[in-house]
């Protein structure tokens, strides 16, 4: 956690909902982007297990390890002064037992410098969440479409369209709040369900592909910056076209080298 007196804490995030202030969240995986996002005033920086896709080039988040998350969290922590830094607990880093969850979440704070951890799951992990909070580890929940369930879902389909699915997601939200989480990510669920959960809960909901009725929003930074342009999700809004700009820059640099245009003739280090 940051020693900065203005640093955002989990309880400050909860207070934002009480004041009706929207929460701005974004992922980061390295010190440079974490620093830029922090300087721009983002409230939460999540070191998402999405790093498996955008950093490591995997097809999904399943191969990501707790050591990967800690490595990237530690890098981000060197760039963050104010935002709450949240480490995402990857697949099978907390599901095997409460002890496993305590050890790995503890490492995210002690070795990674995170101020909180995020866990995907509902009612079935409520006891784990309760124990983490009891020992002093703030927890962000993550329900609805859970990417770590890709092999059960058979893809990344919207969840909660059918009424029994929607009721289960509501029970998940209430169980995670009851267990002591300070906020909860709602991913890829229908807008009406998002609005219902957001009004039932005292803790803030942070949405991704869940419509506008959340207390905050989160996106993968590579999507927001137009860097991961191999993906084209409807719910993403690109604020930059970095992939295009990087390709243009590299192609101009290559041309300049090949034509003798770089470096300048008059440049000399003698
Ligand atoms: O891994 C991730 O980046 C996430 C968010 C986008 C919510 O879980």
mmCIF file of C-alpha atoms and ligand atoms in Angstrom:
data_model
loop_
_atom_site.group_PDB
_atom_site.id
_atom_site.type_symbol
_atom_site.label_atom_id
_atom_site.label_comp_id
_atom_site.label_asym_id
_atom_site.label_seq_id
_atom_site.Cartn_x
_atom_site.Cartn_y
_atom_site.Cartn_z
ATOM 1 C CA UNK A 1 0.000 0.000 0.000
ATOM 2 C CA UNK A 2 1.126 3.546 -0.743
ATOM 3 C CA UNK A 3 2.485 5.689 2.104
ATOM 4 C CA UNK A 4 0.930 8.744 0.394
ATOM 5 C CA UNK A 5 -1.589 10.416 2.722
ATOM 6 C CA UNK A 6 -3.927 11.038 -0.263
ATOM 7 C CA UNK A 7 -3.877 7.361 -1.293
ATOM 8 C CA UNK A 8 -7.301 5.839 -1.953
ATOM 9 C CA UNK A 9 -8.327 3.007 0.364
ATOM 10 C CA UNK A 10 -11.043 0.361 0.122
ATOM 11 C CA UNK A 11 -13.180 2.240 2.647
ATOM 12 C CA UNK A 12 -12.869 5.442 0.570
ATOM 13 C CA UNK A 13 -14.206 3.490 -2.427
ATOM 14 C CA UNK A 14 -17.231 2.437 -0.338
ATOM 15 C CA UNK A 15 -17.764 6.051 0.755
ATOM 16 C CA UNK A 16 -17.864 7.145 -2.910
ATOM 17 C CA UNK A 17 -21.073 5.124 -3.378
ATOM 18 C CA UNK A 18 -22.645 6.734 -0.300
ATOM 19 C CA UNK A 19 -21.823 10.177 -1.768
ATOM 20 C CA UNK A 20 -23.157 9.176 -5.200
ATOM 21 C CA UNK A 21 -19.727 9.628 -6.846
ATOM 22 C CA UNK A 22 -18.940 7.425 -9.848
ATOM 23 C CA UNK A 23 -15.824 5.240 -9.576
ATOM 24 C CA UNK A 24 -13.336 5.159 -12.465
ATOM 25 C CA UNK A 25 -11.280 1.961 -12.727
ATOM 26 C CA UNK A 26 -8.847 0.623 -15.323
ATOM 27 C CA UNK A 27 -6.377 -2.236 -15.579
ATOM 28 C CA UNK A 28 -2.593 -1.844 -15.777
ATOM 29 C CA UNK A 29 0.229 -4.368 -15.879
ATOM 30 C CA UNK A 30 3.412 -2.281 -15.753
ATOM 31 C CA UNK A 31 4.900 0.710 -13.957
ATOM 32 C CA UNK A 32 4.652 3.150 -16.892
ATOM 33 C CA UNK A 33 0.951 2.761 -17.650
ATOM 34 C CA UNK A 34 0.177 2.505 -13.917
ATOM 35 C CA UNK A 35 1.971 5.824 -13.347
ATOM 36 C CA UNK A 36 0.186 7.557 -16.258
ATOM 37 C CA UNK A 37 -3.233 6.259 -15.183
ATOM 38 C CA UNK A 38 -2.541 7.269 -11.588
ATOM 39 C CA UNK A 39 -1.394 10.755 -12.622
ATOM 40 C CA UNK A 40 -4.587 11.104 -14.678
ATOM 41 C CA UNK A 41 -6.644 10.553 -11.524
ATOM 42 C CA UNK A 42 -8.038 7.020 -11.887
ATOM 43 C CA UNK A 43 -9.549 5.703 -8.618
ATOM 44 C CA UNK A 44 -8.729 1.981 -8.950
ATOM 45 C CA UNK A 45 -5.962 0.237 -10.909
ATOM 46 C CA UNK A 46 -6.585 -3.485 -11.316
ATOM 47 C CA UNK A 47 -3.720 -5.801 -12.222
ATOM 48 C CA UNK A 48 -6.162 -8.094 -14.003
ATOM 49 C CA UNK A 49 -5.562 -11.718 -14.894
ATOM 50 C CA UNK A 50 -6.461 -10.396 -18.374
ATOM 51 C CA UNK A 51 -2.659 -10.047 -18.471
ATOM 52 C CA UNK A 52 -2.761 -13.655 -19.673
ATOM 53 C CA UNK A 53 -4.267 -12.402 -22.924
ATOM 54 C CA UNK A 54 -2.908 -8.898 -23.491
ATOM 55 C CA UNK A 55 0.601 -9.393 -22.048
ATOM 56 C CA UNK A 56 1.286 -13.123 -22.381
ATOM 57 C CA UNK A 57 -0.689 -13.791 -25.589
ATOM 58 C CA UNK A 58 -2.778 -16.681 -24.259
ATOM 59 C CA UNK A 59 -6.306 -17.354 -25.525
ATOM 60 C CA UNK A 60 -7.772 -16.998 -22.010
ATOM 61 C CA UNK A 61 -6.800 -16.251 -18.393
ATOM 62 C CA UNK A 62 -6.485 -19.874 -17.240
ATOM 63 C CA UNK A 63 -2.649 -20.204 -17.516
ATOM 64 C CA UNK A 64 -1.937 -17.107 -15.381
ATOM 65 C CA UNK A 65 -0.170 -17.903 -12.085
ATOM 66 C CA UNK A 66 -0.083 -16.088 -8.762
ATOM 67 C CA UNK A 67 3.617 -15.362 -9.380
ATOM 68 C CA UNK A 68 2.700 -13.662 -12.675
ATOM 69 C CA UNK A 69 0.137 -11.471 -10.894
ATOM 70 C CA UNK A 70 2.548 -10.594 -8.081
ATOM 71 C CA UNK A 71 5.306 -9.714 -10.581
ATOM 72 C CA UNK A 72 3.027 -7.306 -12.505
ATOM 73 C CA UNK A 73 1.462 -5.905 -9.311
ATOM 74 C CA UNK A 74 4.919 -5.121 -7.924
ATOM 75 C CA UNK A 75 5.803 -3.335 -11.175
ATOM 76 C CA UNK A 76 2.564 -1.302 -11.055
ATOM 77 C CA UNK A 77 3.045 -0.433 -7.379
ATOM 78 C CA UNK A 78 6.219 1.473 -8.325
ATOM 79 C CA UNK A 79 4.132 3.760 -10.553
ATOM 80 C CA UNK A 80 1.104 4.268 -8.303
ATOM 81 C CA UNK A 81 0.892 6.997 -5.675
ATOM 82 C CA UNK A 82 -2.839 7.595 -5.235
ATOM 83 C CA UNK A 83 -5.069 4.940 -6.852
ATOM 84 C CA UNK A 84 -6.140 1.815 -4.996
ATOM 85 C CA UNK A 85 -4.053 -1.000 -6.501
ATOM 86 C CA UNK A 86 -5.993 -4.270 -6.721
ATOM 87 C CA UNK A 87 -4.368 -7.625 -7.563
ATOM 88 C CA UNK A 88 -6.540 -10.156 -9.386
ATOM 89 C CA UNK A 89 -6.324 -13.674 -7.929
ATOM 90 C CA UNK A 90 -5.866 -16.004 -10.927
ATOM 91 C CA UNK A 91 -7.506 -19.370 -11.608
ATOM 92 C CA UNK A 92 -6.716 -21.961 -8.887
ATOM 93 C CA UNK A 93 -4.811 -19.536 -6.673
ATOM 94 C CA UNK A 94 -7.650 -19.399 -4.102
ATOM 95 C CA UNK A 95 -10.176 -22.138 -4.925
ATOM 96 C CA UNK A 96 -8.327 -25.131 -3.423
ATOM 97 C CA UNK A 97 -8.725 -24.049 0.213
ATOM 98 C CA UNK A 98 -9.153 -21.029 2.456
ATOM 99 C CA UNK A 99 -5.538 -21.524 3.542
ATOM 100 C CA UNK A 100 -4.357 -21.311 -0.082
ATOM 101 C CA UNK A 101 -6.384 -18.112 -0.534
ATOM 102 C CA UNK A 102 -4.941 -16.551 2.635
ATOM 103 C CA UNK A 103 -1.357 -17.349 1.647
ATOM 104 C CA UNK A 104 -1.693 -16.100 -1.937
ATOM 105 C CA UNK A 105 -3.767 -12.999 -1.158
ATOM 106 C CA UNK A 106 -1.283 -12.158 1.597
ATOM 107 C CA UNK A 107 1.551 -12.379 -0.937
ATOM 108 C CA UNK A 108 -0.285 -9.916 -3.227
ATOM 109 C CA UNK A 109 -0.197 -7.318 -0.434
ATOM 110 C CA UNK A 110 3.217 -8.120 1.084
ATOM 111 C CA UNK A 111 5.223 -8.849 -2.093
ATOM 112 C CA UNK A 112 3.084 -7.107 -4.746
ATOM 113 C CA UNK A 113 2.280 -3.917 -2.846
ATOM 114 C CA UNK A 114 -1.464 -4.240 -3.585
ATOM 115 C CA UNK A 115 -4.045 -2.570 -1.356
ATOM 116 C CA UNK A 116 -6.699 -5.197 -2.098
ATOM 117 C CA UNK A 117 -7.356 -8.395 -4.050
ATOM 118 C CA UNK A 118 -10.132 -9.405 -6.464
ATOM 119 C CA UNK A 119 -11.695 -12.876 -6.511
ATOM 120 C CA UNK A 120 -14.076 -14.287 -9.125
ATOM 121 C CA UNK A 121 -16.965 -16.198 -7.572
ATOM 122 C CA UNK A 122 -20.228 -16.011 -5.656
ATOM 123 C CA UNK A 123 -21.892 -17.794 -2.742
ATOM 124 C CA UNK A 124 -19.435 -20.707 -2.915
ATOM 125 C CA UNK A 125 -16.441 -18.453 -2.059
ATOM 126 C CA UNK A 126 -18.204 -16.293 0.552
ATOM 127 C CA UNK A 127 -16.429 -18.050 3.430
ATOM 128 C CA UNK A 128 -13.057 -17.434 1.737
ATOM 129 C CA UNK A 129 -13.885 -13.749 1.332
ATOM 130 C CA UNK A 130 -14.939 -13.555 4.991
ATOM 131 C CA UNK A 131 -11.615 -15.045 6.195
ATOM 132 C CA UNK A 132 -9.551 -12.734 3.963
ATOM 133 C CA UNK A 133 -11.376 -9.679 5.278
ATOM 134 C CA UNK A 134 -11.077 -10.947 8.872
ATOM 135 C CA UNK A 135 -7.278 -11.048 8.607
ATOM 136 C CA UNK A 136 -7.114 -7.577 7.030
ATOM 137 C CA UNK A 137 -7.172 -8.156 3.262
ATOM 138 C CA UNK A 138 -9.733 -5.968 1.459
ATOM 139 C CA UNK A 139 -11.625 -7.951 -1.195
ATOM 140 C CA UNK A 140 -13.300 -6.918 -4.440
ATOM 141 C CA UNK A 141 -15.784 -9.526 -5.713
ATOM 142 C CA UNK A 142 -16.406 -10.440 -9.356
ATOM 143 C CA UNK A 143 -19.678 -12.058 -10.452
ATOM 144 C CA UNK A 144 -21.885 -12.469 -13.529
ATOM 145 C CA UNK A 145 -19.818 -13.715 -16.478
ATOM 146 C CA UNK A 146 -16.648 -15.021 -14.813
ATOM 147 C CA UNK A 147 -13.818 -15.469 -17.361
ATOM 148 C CA UNK A 148 -12.186 -18.169 -15.182
ATOM 149 C CA UNK A 149 -15.302 -20.306 -15.925
ATOM 150 C CA UNK A 150 -14.649 -20.243 -19.697
ATOM 151 C CA UNK A 151 -14.251 -24.028 -19.850
ATOM 152 C CA UNK A 152 -17.652 -24.545 -18.196
ATOM 153 C CA UNK A 153 -19.450 -21.815 -20.183
ATOM 154 C CA UNK A 154 -17.790 -22.809 -23.480
ATOM 155 C CA UNK A 155 -17.167 -19.125 -24.292
ATOM 156 C CA UNK A 156 -17.777 -15.663 -22.883
ATOM 157 C CA UNK A 157 -21.565 -15.527 -23.167
ATOM 158 C CA UNK A 158 -23.725 -13.036 -21.290
ATOM 159 C CA UNK A 159 -24.968 -14.474 -17.980
ATOM 160 C CA UNK A 160 -28.229 -13.831 -16.133
ATOM 161 C CA UNK A 161 -30.721 -13.720 -18.997
ATOM 162 C CA UNK A 162 -32.788 -16.590 -17.614
ATOM 163 C CA UNK A 163 -34.610 -15.870 -14.365
ATOM 164 C CA UNK A 164 -33.001 -18.671 -12.330
ATOM 165 C CA UNK A 165 -29.541 -17.526 -13.502
ATOM 166 C CA UNK A 166 -30.399 -13.931 -12.577
ATOM 167 C CA UNK A 167 -31.607 -15.040 -9.131
ATOM 168 C CA UNK A 168 -28.346 -16.942 -8.586
ATOM 169 C CA UNK A 169 -26.303 -13.852 -9.528
ATOM 170 C CA UNK A 170 -28.329 -11.738 -7.063
ATOM 171 C CA UNK A 171 -27.665 -14.337 -4.332
ATOM 172 C CA UNK A 172 -23.957 -14.239 -5.269
ATOM 173 C CA UNK A 173 -23.878 -10.435 -4.962
ATOM 174 C CA UNK A 174 -25.575 -10.485 -1.563
ATOM 175 C CA UNK A 175 -23.339 -13.290 -0.247
ATOM 176 C CA UNK A 176 -20.149 -11.462 -1.307
ATOM 177 C CA UNK A 177 -21.345 -8.205 0.290
ATOM 178 C CA UNK A 178 -22.373 -10.075 3.453
ATOM 179 C CA UNK A 179 -18.891 -11.668 3.582
ATOM 180 C CA UNK A 180 -17.334 -8.191 3.814
ATOM 181 C CA UNK A 181 -16.194 -7.298 0.266
ATOM 182 C CA UNK A 182 -15.755 -3.544 -0.313
ATOM 183 C CA UNK A 183 -16.933 -3.591 -3.936
ATOM 184 C CA UNK A 184 -17.959 -6.006 -6.650
ATOM 185 C CA UNK A 185 -17.329 -6.271 -10.389
ATOM 186 C CA UNK A 186 -20.409 -7.116 -12.467
ATOM 187 C CA UNK A 187 -19.357 -8.543 -15.828
ATOM 188 C CA UNK A 188 -21.515 -9.112 -18.901
ATOM 189 C CA UNK A 189 -25.006 -9.259 -17.414
ATOM 190 C CA UNK A 190 -28.240 -7.601 -18.649
ATOM 191 C CA UNK A 191 -28.758 -3.933 -17.806
ATOM 192 C CA UNK A 192 -31.899 -4.562 -15.715
ATOM 193 C CA UNK A 193 -30.061 -7.082 -13.540
ATOM 194 C CA UNK A 194 -27.165 -4.617 -13.076
ATOM 195 C CA UNK A 195 -29.594 -1.906 -11.942
ATOM 196 C CA UNK A 196 -31.339 -4.313 -9.556
ATOM 197 C CA UNK A 197 -28.070 -5.493 -7.935
ATOM 198 C CA UNK A 198 -26.667 -1.946 -7.727
ATOM 199 C CA UNK A 199 -29.757 -0.717 -5.881
ATOM 200 C CA UNK A 200 -29.816 -3.718 -3.495
ATOM 201 C CA UNK A 201 -26.150 -3.433 -2.454
ATOM 202 C CA UNK A 202 -24.531 -0.962 -0.066
ATOM 203 C CA UNK A 203 -21.094 -1.670 -1.603
ATOM 204 C CA UNK A 204 -20.284 -0.188 -5.022
ATOM 205 C CA UNK A 205 -20.728 -2.177 -8.216
ATOM 206 C CA UNK A 206 -18.080 -1.733 -10.922
ATOM 207 C CA UNK A 207 -19.347 -2.733 -14.354
ATOM 208 C CA UNK A 208 -17.777 -4.174 -17.472
ATOM 209 C CA UNK A 209 -20.205 -4.886 -20.306
ATOM 210 C CA UNK A 210 -22.986 -4.521 -17.739
ATOM 211 C CA UNK A 211 -24.508 -1.196 -18.836
ATOM 212 C CA UNK A 212 -24.510 2.273 -17.311
ATOM 213 C CA UNK A 213 -26.357 1.563 -14.042
ATOM 214 C CA UNK A 214 -23.274 0.650 -11.967
ATOM 215 C CA UNK A 215 -21.510 2.771 -9.371
ATOM 216 C CA UNK A 216 -18.349 2.631 -11.476
ATOM 217 C CA UNK A 217 -16.888 1.248 -14.684
ATOM 218 C CA UNK A 218 -13.756 -0.711 -15.541
ATOM 219 C CA UNK A 219 -12.056 -1.661 -18.816
ATOM 220 C CA UNK A 220 -8.846 -3.398 -19.860
ATOM 221 C CA UNK A 221 -6.411 -0.533 -20.549
ATOM 222 C CA UNK A 222 -5.144 -2.113 -23.795
ATOM 223 C CA UNK A 223 -8.754 -2.010 -25.087
ATOM 224 C CA UNK A 224 -9.290 1.619 -24.013
ATOM 225 C CA UNK A 225 -6.018 2.671 -25.676
ATOM 226 C CA UNK A 226 -6.723 0.695 -28.879
ATOM 227 C CA UNK A 227 -3.609 -1.427 -28.331
ATOM 228 C CA UNK A 228 -5.304 -4.834 -28.344
ATOM 229 C CA UNK A 229 -6.921 -4.218 -31.735
ATOM 230 C CA UNK A 230 -7.094 -7.946 -32.487
ATOM 231 C CA UNK A 231 -10.146 -7.849 -30.177
ATOM 232 C CA UNK A 232 -13.193 -5.800 -31.114
ATOM 233 C CA UNK A 233 -15.688 -5.806 -28.257
ATOM 234 C CA UNK A 234 -18.934 -3.829 -28.593
ATOM 235 C CA UNK A 235 -18.768 -2.611 -24.985
ATOM 236 C CA UNK A 236 -15.291 -1.063 -25.393
ATOM 237 C CA UNK A 237 -14.810 2.592 -26.205
ATOM 238 C CA UNK A 238 -11.374 3.338 -27.670
ATOM 239 C CA UNK A 239 -9.930 6.695 -26.621
ATOM 240 C CA UNK A 240 -6.724 6.149 -28.620
ATOM 241 C CA UNK A 241 -5.643 4.126 -31.657
ATOM 242 C CA UNK A 242 -2.271 3.067 -30.263
ATOM 243 C CA UNK A 243 -1.948 -0.146 -32.293
ATOM 244 C CA UNK A 244 -2.244 1.844 -35.530
ATOM 245 C CA UNK A 245 0.143 4.530 -34.247
ATOM 246 C CA UNK A 246 2.752 1.966 -33.127
ATOM 247 C CA UNK A 247 2.639 0.181 -36.509
ATOM 248 C CA UNK A 248 2.997 3.564 -38.298
ATOM 249 C CA UNK A 249 5.925 4.604 -36.079
ATOM 250 C CA UNK A 250 7.773 1.299 -36.538
ATOM 251 C CA UNK A 251 7.241 1.341 -40.281
ATOM 252 C CA UNK A 252 8.536 4.960 -40.570
ATOM 253 C CA UNK A 253 11.539 4.113 -38.352
ATOM 254 C CA UNK A 254 12.341 1.080 -40.535
ATOM 255 C CA UNK A 255 12.081 3.176 -43.727
ATOM 256 C CA UNK A 256 14.341 5.873 -42.235
ATOM 257 C CA UNK A 257 17.005 3.275 -41.321
ATOM 258 C CA UNK A 258 16.851 1.632 -44.761
ATOM 259 C CA UNK A 259 16.989 4.967 -46.643
ATOM 260 C CA UNK A 260 19.808 6.376 -44.486
ATOM 261 C CA UNK A 261 17.449 9.000 -43.036
ATOM 262 C CA UNK A 262 18.300 8.022 -39.441
ATOM 263 C CA UNK A 263 20.409 9.143 -37.672
ATOM 264 C CA UNK A 264 20.938 12.717 -38.894
ATOM 265 C CA UNK A 265 24.179 13.345 -40.803
ATOM 266 C CA UNK A 266 25.273 16.042 -38.384
ATOM 267 C CA UNK A 267 24.888 13.821 -35.299
ATOM 268 C CA UNK A 268 28.208 12.916 -33.838
ATOM 269 C CA UNK A 269 29.262 11.697 -30.427
ATOM 270 C CA UNK A 270 32.981 12.263 -30.950
HETATM 271 O O1 LIG B 1 -8.816 -9.436 -15.566
HETATM 272 C C1 LIG B 1 -9.378 -8.341 -15.743
HETATM 273 O O2 LIG B 1 -8.838 -7.446 -16.396
HETATM 274 C C2 LIG B 1 -10.695 -8.148 -15.131
HETATM 275 C C3 LIG B 1 -11.478 -6.931 -15.384
HETATM 276 C C4 LIG B 1 -11.501 -6.296 -16.662
HETATM 277 C C5 LIG B 1 -12.689 -6.769 -14.570
HETATM 278 O O3 LIG B 1 -11.110 -8.985 -14.383
#
